[in-house]
PDB file of C-alpha atoms in Angstrom:
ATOM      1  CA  UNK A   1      14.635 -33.082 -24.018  1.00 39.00           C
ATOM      2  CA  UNK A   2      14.786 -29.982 -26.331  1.00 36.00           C
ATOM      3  CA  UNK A   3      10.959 -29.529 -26.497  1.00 37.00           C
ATOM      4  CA  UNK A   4      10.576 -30.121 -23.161  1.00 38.00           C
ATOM      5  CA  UNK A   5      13.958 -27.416 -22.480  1.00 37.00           C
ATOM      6  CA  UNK A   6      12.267 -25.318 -24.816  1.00 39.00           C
ATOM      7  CA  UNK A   7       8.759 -25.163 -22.950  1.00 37.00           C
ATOM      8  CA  UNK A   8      10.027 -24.896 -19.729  1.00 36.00           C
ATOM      9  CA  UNK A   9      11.333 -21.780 -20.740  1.00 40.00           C
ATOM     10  CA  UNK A  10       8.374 -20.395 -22.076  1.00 39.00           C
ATOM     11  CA  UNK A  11       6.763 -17.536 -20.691  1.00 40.00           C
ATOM     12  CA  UNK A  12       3.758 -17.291 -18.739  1.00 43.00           C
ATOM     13  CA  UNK A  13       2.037 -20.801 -19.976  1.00 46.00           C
ATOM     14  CA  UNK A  14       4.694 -23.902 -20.154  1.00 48.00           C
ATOM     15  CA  UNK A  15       6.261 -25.305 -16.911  1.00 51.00           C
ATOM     16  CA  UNK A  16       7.424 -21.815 -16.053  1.00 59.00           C
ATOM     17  CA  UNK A  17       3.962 -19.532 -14.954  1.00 63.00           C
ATOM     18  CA  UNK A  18       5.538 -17.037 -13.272  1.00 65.00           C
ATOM     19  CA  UNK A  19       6.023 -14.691 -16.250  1.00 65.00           C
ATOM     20  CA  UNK A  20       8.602 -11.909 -17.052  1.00 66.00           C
ATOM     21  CA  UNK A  21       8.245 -10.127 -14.329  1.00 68.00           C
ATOM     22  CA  UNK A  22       9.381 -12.219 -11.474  1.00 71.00           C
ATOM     23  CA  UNK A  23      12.678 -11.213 -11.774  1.00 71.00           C
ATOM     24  CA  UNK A  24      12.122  -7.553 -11.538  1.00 70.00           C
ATOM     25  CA  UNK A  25      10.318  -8.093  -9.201  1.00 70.00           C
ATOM     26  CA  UNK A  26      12.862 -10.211  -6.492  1.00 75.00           C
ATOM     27  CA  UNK A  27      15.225  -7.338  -7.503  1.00 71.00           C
ATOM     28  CA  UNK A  28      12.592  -4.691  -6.946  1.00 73.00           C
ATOM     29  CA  UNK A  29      12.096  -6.489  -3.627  1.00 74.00           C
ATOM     30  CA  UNK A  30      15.687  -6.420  -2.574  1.00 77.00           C
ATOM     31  CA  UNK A  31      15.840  -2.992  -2.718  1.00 76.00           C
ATOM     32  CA  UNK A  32      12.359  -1.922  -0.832  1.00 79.00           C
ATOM     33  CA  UNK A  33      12.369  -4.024   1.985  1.00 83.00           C
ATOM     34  CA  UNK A  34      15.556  -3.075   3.706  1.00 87.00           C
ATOM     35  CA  UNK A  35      14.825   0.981   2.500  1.00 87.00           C
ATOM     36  CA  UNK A  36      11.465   0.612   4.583  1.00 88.00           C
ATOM     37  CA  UNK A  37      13.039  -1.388   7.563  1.00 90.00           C
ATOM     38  CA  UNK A  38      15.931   1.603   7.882  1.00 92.00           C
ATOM     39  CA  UNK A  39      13.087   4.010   7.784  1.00 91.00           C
ATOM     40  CA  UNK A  40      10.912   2.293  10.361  1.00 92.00           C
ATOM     41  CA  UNK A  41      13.912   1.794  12.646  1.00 94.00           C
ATOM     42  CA  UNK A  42      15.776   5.277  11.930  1.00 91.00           C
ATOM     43  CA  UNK A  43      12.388   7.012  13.677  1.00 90.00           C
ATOM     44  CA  UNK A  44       9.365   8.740  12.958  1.00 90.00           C
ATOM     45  CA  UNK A  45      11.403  11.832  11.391  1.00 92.00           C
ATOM     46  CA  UNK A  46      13.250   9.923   8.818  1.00 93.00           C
ATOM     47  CA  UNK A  47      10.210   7.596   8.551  1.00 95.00           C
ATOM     48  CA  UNK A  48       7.680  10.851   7.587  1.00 96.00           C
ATOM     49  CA  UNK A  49      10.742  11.718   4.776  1.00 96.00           C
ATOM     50  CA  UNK A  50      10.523   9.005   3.313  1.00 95.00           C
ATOM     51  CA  UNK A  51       6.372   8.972   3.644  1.00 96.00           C
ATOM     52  CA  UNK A  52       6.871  12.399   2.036  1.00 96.00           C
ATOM     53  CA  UNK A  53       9.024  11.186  -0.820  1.00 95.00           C
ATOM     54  CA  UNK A  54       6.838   8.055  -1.353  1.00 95.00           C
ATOM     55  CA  UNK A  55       2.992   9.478  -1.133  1.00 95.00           C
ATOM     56  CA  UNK A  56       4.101  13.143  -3.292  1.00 95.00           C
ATOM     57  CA  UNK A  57       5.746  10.914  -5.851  1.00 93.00           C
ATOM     58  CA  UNK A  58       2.247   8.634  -6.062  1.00 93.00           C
ATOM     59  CA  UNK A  59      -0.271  11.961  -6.035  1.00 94.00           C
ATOM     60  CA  UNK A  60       1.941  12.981  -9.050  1.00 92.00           C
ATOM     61  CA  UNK A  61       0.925   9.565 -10.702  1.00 92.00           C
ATOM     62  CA  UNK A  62      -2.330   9.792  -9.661  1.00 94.00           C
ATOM     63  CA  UNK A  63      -2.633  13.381 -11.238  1.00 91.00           C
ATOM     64  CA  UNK A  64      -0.896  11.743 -14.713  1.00 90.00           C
ATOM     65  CA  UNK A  65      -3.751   9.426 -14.407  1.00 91.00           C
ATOM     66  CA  UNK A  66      -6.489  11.181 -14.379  1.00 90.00           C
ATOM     67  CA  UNK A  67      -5.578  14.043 -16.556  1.00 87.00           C
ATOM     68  CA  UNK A  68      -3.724  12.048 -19.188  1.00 82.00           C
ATOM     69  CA  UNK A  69      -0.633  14.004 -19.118  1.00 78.00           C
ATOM     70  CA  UNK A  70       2.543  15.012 -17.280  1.00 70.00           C
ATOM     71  CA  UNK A  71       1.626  18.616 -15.815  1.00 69.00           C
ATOM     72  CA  UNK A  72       3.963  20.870 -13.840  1.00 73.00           C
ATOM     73  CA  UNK A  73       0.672  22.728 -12.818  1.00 82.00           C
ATOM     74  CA  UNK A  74      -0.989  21.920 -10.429  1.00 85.00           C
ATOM     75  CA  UNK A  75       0.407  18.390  -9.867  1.00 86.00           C
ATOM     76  CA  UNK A  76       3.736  19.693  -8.635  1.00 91.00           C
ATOM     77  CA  UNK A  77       1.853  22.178  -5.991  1.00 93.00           C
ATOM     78  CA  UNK A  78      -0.090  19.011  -4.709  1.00 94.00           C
ATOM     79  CA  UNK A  79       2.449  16.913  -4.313  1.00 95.00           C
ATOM     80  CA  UNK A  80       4.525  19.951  -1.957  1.00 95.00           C
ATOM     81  CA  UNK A  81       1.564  19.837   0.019  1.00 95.00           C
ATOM     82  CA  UNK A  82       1.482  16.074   0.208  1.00 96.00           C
ATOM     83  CA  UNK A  83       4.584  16.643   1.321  1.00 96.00           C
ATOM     84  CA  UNK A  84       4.551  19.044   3.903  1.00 96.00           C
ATOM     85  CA  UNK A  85       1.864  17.566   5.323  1.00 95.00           C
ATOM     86  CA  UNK A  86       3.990  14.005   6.001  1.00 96.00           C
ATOM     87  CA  UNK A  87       6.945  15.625   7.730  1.00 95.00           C
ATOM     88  CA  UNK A  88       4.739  17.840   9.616  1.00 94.00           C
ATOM     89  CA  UNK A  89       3.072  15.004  11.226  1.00 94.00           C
ATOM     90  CA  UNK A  90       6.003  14.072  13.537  1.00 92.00           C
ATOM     91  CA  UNK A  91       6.917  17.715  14.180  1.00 89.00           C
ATOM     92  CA  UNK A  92       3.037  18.914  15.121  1.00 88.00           C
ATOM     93  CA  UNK A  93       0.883  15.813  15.465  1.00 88.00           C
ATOM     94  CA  UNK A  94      -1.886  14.268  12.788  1.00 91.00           C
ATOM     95  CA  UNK A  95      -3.808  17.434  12.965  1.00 93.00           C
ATOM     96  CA  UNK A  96      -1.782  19.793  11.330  1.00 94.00           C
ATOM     97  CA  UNK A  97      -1.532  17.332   8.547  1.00 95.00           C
ATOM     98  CA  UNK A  98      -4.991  17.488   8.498  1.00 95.00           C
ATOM     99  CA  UNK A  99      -5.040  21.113   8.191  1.00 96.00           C
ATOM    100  CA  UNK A 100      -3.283  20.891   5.178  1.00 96.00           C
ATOM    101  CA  UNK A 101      -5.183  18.647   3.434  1.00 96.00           C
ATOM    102  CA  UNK A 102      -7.674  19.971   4.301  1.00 96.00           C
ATOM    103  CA  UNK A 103      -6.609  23.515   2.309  1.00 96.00           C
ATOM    104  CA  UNK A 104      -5.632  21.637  -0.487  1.00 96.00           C
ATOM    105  CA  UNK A 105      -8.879  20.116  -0.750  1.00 96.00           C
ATOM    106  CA  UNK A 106     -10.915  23.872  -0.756  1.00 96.00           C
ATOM    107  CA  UNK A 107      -7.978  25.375  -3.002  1.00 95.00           C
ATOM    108  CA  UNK A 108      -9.188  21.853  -5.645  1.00 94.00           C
ATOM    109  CA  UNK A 109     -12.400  22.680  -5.358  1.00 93.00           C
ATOM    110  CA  UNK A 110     -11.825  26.049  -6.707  1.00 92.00           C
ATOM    111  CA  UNK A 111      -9.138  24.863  -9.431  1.00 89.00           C
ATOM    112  CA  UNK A 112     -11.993  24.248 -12.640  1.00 85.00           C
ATOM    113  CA  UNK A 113     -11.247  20.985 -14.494  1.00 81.00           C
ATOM    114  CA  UNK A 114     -13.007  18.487 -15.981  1.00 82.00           C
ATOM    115  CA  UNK A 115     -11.512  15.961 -13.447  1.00 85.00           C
ATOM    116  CA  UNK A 116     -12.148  17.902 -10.729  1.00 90.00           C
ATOM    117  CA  UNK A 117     -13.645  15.121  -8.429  1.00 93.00           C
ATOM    118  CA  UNK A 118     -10.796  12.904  -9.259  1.00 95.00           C
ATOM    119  CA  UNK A 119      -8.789  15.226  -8.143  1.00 94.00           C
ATOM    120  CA  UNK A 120      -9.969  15.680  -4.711  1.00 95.00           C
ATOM    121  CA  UNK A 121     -10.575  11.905  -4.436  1.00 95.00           C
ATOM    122  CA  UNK A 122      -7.141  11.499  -4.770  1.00 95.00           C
ATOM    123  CA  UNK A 123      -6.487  14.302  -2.332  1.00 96.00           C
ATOM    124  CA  UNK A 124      -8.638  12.589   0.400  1.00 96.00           C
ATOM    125  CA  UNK A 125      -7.129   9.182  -0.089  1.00 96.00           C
ATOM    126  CA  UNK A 126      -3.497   9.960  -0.113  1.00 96.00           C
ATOM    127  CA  UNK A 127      -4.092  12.361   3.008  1.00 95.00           C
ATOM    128  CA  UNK A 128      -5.828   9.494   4.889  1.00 96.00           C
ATOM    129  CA  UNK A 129      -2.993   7.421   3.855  1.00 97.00           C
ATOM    130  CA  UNK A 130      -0.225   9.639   5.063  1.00 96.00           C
ATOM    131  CA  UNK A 131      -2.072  10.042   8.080  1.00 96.00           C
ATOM    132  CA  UNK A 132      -2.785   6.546   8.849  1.00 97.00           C
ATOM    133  CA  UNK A 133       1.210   5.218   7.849  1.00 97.00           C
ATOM    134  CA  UNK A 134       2.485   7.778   9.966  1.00 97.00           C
ATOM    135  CA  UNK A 135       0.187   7.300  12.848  1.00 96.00           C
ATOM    136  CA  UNK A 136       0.827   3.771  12.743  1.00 97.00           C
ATOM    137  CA  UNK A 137       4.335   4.280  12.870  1.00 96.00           C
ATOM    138  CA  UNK A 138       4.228   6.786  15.591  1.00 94.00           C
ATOM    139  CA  UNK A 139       7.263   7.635  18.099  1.00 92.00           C
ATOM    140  CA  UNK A 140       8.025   4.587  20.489  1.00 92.00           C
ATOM    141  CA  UNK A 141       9.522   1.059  19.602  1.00 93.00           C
ATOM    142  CA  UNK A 142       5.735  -0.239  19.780  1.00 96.00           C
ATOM    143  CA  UNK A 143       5.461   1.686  16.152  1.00 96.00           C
ATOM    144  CA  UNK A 144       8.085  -0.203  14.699  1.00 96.00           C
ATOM    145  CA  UNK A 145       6.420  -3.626  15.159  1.00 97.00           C
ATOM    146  CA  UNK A 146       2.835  -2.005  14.072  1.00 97.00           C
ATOM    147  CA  UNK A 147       5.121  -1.230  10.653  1.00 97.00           C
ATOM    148  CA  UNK A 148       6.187  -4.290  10.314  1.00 97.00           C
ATOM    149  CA  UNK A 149       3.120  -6.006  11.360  1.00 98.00           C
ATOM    150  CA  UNK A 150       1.146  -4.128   8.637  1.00 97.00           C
ATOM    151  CA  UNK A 151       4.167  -4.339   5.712  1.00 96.00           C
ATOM    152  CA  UNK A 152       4.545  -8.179   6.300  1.00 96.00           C
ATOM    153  CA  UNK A 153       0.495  -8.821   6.200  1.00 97.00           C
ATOM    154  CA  UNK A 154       0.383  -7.194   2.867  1.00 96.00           C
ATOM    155  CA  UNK A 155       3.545  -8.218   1.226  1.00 93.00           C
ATOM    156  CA  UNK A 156       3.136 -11.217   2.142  1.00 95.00           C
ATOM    157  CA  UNK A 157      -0.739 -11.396   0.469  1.00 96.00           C
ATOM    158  CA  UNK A 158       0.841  -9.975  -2.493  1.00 93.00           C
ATOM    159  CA  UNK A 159       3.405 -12.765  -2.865  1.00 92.00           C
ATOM    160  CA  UNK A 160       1.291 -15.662  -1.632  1.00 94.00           C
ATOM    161  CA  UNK A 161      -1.567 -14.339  -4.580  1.00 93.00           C
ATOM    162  CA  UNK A 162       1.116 -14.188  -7.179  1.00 90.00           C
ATOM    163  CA  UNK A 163       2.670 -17.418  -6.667  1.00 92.00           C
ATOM    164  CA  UNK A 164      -0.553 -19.379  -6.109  1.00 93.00           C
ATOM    165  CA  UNK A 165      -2.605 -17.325  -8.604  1.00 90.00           C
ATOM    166  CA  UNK A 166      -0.075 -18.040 -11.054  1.00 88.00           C
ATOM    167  CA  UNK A 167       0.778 -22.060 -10.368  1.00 91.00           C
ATOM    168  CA  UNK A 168      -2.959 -23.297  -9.552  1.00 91.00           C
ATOM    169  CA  UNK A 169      -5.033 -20.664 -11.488  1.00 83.00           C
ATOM    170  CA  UNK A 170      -8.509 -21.242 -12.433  1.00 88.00           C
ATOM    171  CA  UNK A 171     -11.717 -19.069 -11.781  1.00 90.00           C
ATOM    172  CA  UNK A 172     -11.225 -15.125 -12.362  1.00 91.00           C
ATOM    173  CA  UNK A 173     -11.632 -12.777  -9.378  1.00 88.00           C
ATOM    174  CA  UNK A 174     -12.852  -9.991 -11.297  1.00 87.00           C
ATOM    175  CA  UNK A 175     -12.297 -10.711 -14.864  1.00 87.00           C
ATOM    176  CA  UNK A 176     -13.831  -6.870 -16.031  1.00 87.00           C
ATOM    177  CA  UNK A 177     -11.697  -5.183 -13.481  1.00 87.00           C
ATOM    178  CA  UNK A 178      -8.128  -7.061 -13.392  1.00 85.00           C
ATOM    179  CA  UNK A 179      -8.241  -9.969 -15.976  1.00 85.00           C
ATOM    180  CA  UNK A 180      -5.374 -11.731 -14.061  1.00 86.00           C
ATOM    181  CA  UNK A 181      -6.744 -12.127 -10.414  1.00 90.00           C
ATOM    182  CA  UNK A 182      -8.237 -15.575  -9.250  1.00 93.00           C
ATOM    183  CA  UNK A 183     -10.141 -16.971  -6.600  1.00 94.00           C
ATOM    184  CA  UNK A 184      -7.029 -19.526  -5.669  1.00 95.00           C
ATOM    185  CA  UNK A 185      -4.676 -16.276  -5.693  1.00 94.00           C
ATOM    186  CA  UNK A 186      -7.071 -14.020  -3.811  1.00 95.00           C
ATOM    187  CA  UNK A 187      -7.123 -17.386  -1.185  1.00 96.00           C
ATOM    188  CA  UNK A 188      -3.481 -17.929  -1.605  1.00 96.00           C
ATOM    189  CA  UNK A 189      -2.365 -14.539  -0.812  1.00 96.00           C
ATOM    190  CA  UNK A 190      -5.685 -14.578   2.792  1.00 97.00           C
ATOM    191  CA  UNK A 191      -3.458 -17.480   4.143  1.00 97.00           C
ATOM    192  CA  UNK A 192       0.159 -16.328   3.294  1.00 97.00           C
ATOM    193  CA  UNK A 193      -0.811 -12.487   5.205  1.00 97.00           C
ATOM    194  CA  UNK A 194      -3.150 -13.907   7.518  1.00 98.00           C
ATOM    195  CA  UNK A 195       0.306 -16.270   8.694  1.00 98.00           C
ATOM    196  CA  UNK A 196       2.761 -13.706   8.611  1.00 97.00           C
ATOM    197  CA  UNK A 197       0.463 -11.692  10.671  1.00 97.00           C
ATOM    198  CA  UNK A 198       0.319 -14.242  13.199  1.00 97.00           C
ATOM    199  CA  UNK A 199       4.166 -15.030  13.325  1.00 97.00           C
ATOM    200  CA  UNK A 200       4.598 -10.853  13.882  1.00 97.00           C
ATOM    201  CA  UNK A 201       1.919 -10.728  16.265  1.00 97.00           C
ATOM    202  CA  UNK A 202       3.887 -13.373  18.533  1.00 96.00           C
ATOM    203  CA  UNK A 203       7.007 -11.684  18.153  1.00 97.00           C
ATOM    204  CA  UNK A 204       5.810  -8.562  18.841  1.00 96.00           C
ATOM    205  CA  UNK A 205       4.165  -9.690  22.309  1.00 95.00           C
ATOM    206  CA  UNK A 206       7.266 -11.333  23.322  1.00 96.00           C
ATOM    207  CA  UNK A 207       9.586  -8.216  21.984  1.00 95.00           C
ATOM    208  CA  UNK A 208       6.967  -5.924  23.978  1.00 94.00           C
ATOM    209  CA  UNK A 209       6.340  -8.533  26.697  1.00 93.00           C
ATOM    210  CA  UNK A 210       2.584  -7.275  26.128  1.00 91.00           C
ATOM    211  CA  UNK A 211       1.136 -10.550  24.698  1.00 91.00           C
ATOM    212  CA  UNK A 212      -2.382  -9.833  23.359  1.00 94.00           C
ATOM    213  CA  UNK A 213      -5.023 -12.488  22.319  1.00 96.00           C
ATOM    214  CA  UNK A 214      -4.668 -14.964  19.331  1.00 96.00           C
ATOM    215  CA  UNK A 215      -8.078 -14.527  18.304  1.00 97.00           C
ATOM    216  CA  UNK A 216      -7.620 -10.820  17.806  1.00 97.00           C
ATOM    217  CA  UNK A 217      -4.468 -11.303  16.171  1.00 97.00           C
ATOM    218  CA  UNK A 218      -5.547 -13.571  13.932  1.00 98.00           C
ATOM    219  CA  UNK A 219      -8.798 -11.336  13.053  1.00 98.00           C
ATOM    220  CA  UNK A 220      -6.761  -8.359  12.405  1.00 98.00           C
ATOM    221  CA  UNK A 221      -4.667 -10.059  10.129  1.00 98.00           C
ATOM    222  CA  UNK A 222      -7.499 -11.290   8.292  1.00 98.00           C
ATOM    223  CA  UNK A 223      -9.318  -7.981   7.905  1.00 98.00           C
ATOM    224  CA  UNK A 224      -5.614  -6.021   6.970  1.00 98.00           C
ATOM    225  CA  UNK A 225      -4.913  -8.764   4.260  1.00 98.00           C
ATOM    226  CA  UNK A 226      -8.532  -8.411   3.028  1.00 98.00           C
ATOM    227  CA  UNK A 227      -8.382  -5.040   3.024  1.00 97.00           C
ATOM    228  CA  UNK A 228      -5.163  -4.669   1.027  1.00 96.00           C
ATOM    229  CA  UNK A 229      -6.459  -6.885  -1.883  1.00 96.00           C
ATOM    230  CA  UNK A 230      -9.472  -4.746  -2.227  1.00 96.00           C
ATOM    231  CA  UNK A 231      -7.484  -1.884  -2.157  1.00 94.00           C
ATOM    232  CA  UNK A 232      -5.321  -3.627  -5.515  1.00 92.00           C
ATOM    233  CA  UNK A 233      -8.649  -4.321  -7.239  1.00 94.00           C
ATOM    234  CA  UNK A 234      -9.675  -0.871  -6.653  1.00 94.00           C
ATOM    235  CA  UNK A 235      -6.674   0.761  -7.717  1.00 91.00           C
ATOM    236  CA  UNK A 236      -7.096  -1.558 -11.151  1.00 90.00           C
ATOM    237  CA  UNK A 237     -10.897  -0.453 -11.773  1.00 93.00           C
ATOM    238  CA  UNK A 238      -9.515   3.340 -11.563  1.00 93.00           C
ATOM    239  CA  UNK A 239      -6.795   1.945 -13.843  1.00 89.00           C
ATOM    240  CA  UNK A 240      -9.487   0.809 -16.179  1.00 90.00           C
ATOM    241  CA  UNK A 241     -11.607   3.614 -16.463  1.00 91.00           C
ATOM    242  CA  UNK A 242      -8.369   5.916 -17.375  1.00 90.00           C
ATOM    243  CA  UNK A 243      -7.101   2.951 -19.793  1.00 87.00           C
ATOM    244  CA  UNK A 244      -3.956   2.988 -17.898  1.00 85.00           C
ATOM    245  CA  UNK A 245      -1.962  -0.547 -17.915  1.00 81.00           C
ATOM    246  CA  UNK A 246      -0.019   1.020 -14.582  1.00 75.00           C
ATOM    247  CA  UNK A 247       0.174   4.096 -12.689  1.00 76.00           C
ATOM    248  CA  UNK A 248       3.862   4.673 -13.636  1.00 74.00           C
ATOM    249  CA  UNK A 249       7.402   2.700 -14.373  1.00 70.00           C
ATOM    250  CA  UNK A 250       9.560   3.682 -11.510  1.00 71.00           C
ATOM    251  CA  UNK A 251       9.467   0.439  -9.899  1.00 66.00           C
ATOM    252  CA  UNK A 252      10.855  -2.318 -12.380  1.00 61.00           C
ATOM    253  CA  UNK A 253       8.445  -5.301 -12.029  1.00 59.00           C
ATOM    254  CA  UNK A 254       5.431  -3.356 -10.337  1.00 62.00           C
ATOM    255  CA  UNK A 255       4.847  -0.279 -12.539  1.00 73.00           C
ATOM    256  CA  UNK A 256       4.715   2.914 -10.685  1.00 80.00           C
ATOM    257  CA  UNK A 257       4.389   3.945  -7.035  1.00 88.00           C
ATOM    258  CA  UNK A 258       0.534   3.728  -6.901  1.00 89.00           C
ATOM    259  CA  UNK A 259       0.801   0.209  -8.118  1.00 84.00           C
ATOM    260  CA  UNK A 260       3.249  -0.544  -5.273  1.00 84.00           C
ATOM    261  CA  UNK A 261       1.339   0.968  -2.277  1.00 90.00           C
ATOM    262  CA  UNK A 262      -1.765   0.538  -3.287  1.00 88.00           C
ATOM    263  CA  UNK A 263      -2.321  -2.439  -1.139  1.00 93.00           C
ATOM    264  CA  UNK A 264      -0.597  -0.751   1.387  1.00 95.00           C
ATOM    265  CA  UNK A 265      -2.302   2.660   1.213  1.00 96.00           C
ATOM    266  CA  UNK A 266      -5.898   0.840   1.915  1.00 97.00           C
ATOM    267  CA  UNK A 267      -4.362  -1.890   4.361  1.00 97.00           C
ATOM    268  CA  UNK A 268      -3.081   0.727   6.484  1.00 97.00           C
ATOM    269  CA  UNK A 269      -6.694   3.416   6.556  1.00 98.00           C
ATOM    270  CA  UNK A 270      -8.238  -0.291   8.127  1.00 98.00           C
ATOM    271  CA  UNK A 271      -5.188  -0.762  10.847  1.00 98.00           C
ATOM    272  CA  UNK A 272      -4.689   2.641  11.662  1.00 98.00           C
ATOM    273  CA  UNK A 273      -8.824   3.084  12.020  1.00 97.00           C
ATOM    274  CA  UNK A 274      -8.533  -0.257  14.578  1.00 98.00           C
ATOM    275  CA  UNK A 275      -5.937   1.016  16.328  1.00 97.00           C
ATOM    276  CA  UNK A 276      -7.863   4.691  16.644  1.00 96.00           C
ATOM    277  CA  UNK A 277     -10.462   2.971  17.679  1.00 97.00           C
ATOM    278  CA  UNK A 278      -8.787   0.972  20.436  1.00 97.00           C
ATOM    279  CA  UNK A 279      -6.597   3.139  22.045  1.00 95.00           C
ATOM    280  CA  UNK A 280      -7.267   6.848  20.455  1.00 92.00           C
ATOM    281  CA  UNK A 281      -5.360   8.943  17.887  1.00 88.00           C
ATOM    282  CA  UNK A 282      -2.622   9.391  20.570  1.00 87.00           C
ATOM    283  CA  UNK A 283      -1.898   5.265  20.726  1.00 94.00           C
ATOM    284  CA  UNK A 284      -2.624   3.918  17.606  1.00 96.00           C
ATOM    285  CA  UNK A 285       0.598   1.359  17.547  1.00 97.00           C
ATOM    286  CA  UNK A 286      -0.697   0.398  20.972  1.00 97.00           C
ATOM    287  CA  UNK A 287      -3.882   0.446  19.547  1.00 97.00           C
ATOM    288  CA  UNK A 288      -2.959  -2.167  16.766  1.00 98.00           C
ATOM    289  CA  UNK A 289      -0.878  -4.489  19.076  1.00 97.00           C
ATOM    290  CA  UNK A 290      -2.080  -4.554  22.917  1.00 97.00           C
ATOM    291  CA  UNK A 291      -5.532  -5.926  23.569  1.00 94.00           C
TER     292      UNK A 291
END
């Protein structure tokens, strides 16, 4: 009874395979999910504030990253116009956001450093990003069920490929690039998003009383779960080649911001493209939900 006390408290590799880090994690959890529901709900102002807060505070990782240290200059002037780009969204529509991104992308190229291109990578993504989570979100109650619909796909992948990765194991997703993905997680976490999505999708047609197709449904959730886990395995190869372990310590459990949204950040470029494509940049929650 000891022994078997004893390895069932072991962790990571006796009865208990969840690690550590599950705890931080729930508790992590219980403080994120309500903070982004309020924002959703509150509207597309106080949503873009807390965009602002979110993507600045990740470009200021991402500039750690790549240039190995903490540096006022010119992280902090990056992450201002990070910021000023998220709240102008709401105030004066995607493309003055793009406008300035779009300066801070000429004003990098003329900045000379060795990591230069890494730089404006990082520019480009998190602009797209802010972009696409605020488009998504948009101004009308249709926005608030895009949120949710794109939050609960990805979450939901990330807790379905942690709990299954971690209980059935077996062959490596990409042992070179993160060493503790498998196939059976990658799988776990397709079916866990791929459901949520569904359940949302439902709720949001009868909320809306604008039922759309379960085929479609069911294929966007696919491609926004897929999407987010390539987005994780990309953030860890960028990881990799800067020997980073994680992107910051802010978030007990996950690491830093980056390592938090960057599901998100790649889910959302995919569902904010399909809803551009659908119904144009003016529509893109109606875009995502009515077919």
């Amino acid at each position: 009874m000891t022994e078997d006390k004893g390895r069932a408290t072991t962790a990571y590799g006796g009865f208990w395979p969840f690690g550590p880090d599950l705890l931080p994690r729930l508790l992590s959890a219980i403080v994120l999910i309500p903070l982004t529901a309020i924002a959703l709900i509150a509207g597309w102002i106080p949503f873009a504030l807390l965009i602002a807060l979110v993507m600045a505070g990740a470009y200021r990782e991402w500039e750690a990253m790549i240039t190995g240290r903490q540096s006022a200059w010119p992280a902090v002037f990056f992450m201002g116009m990070t910021a000023v780009a998220a709240v102008a969204h709401p105030m004066n529509g995607a493309w003055t956001s793009a406008i300035v991104f779009g300066v801070a992308i000429v004003l990098a190229l003329l900045i000379k450093a060795p990591n230069r291109h890494w730089r404006i990578s990082g520019i480009v993504f998190f602009g797209f990003s802010t972009i696409a989570f605020l488009a998504i979100r948009g101004s009308s109650g249709v926005g608030i069920w895009a949120g949710v619909f794109l939050v609960s796909v990805v979450w939901m992948t990330d807790i379905g490929a942690y709990f299954v990765g971690r209980i059935v194991g077996g062959t490596k997703l990409s042992p070179d690039v993160s060493p503790s993905k498998t196939w059976s997680g990658a799988a776990g976490g397709l079916c866990a998003g791929t459901l949520s999505g569904i359940a949302v999708w439902f709720l949001a047609g009868w909320a809306l009383d604008t039922p759309s197709p379960f085929a479609i449904g069911l294929l966007i959730s696919v491609v926004v779960s897929i999407s987010g886990q390539l987005g994780d395995l990309a953030e860890s190869a960028v990881k990799r080649r800067f020997a980073v372990k994680d992107s910051g310590d802010i978030i007990p459990g996950h690491g830093g911001l980056m390592d938090r949204i960057d599901s998100l950040t790649s889910a959302g470029i995919v569902l904010w493209c399909i809803g551009l494509a659908n119904r144009g940049l003016g529509a893109v929650p109606q875009g995502i939900l009515f077919w």
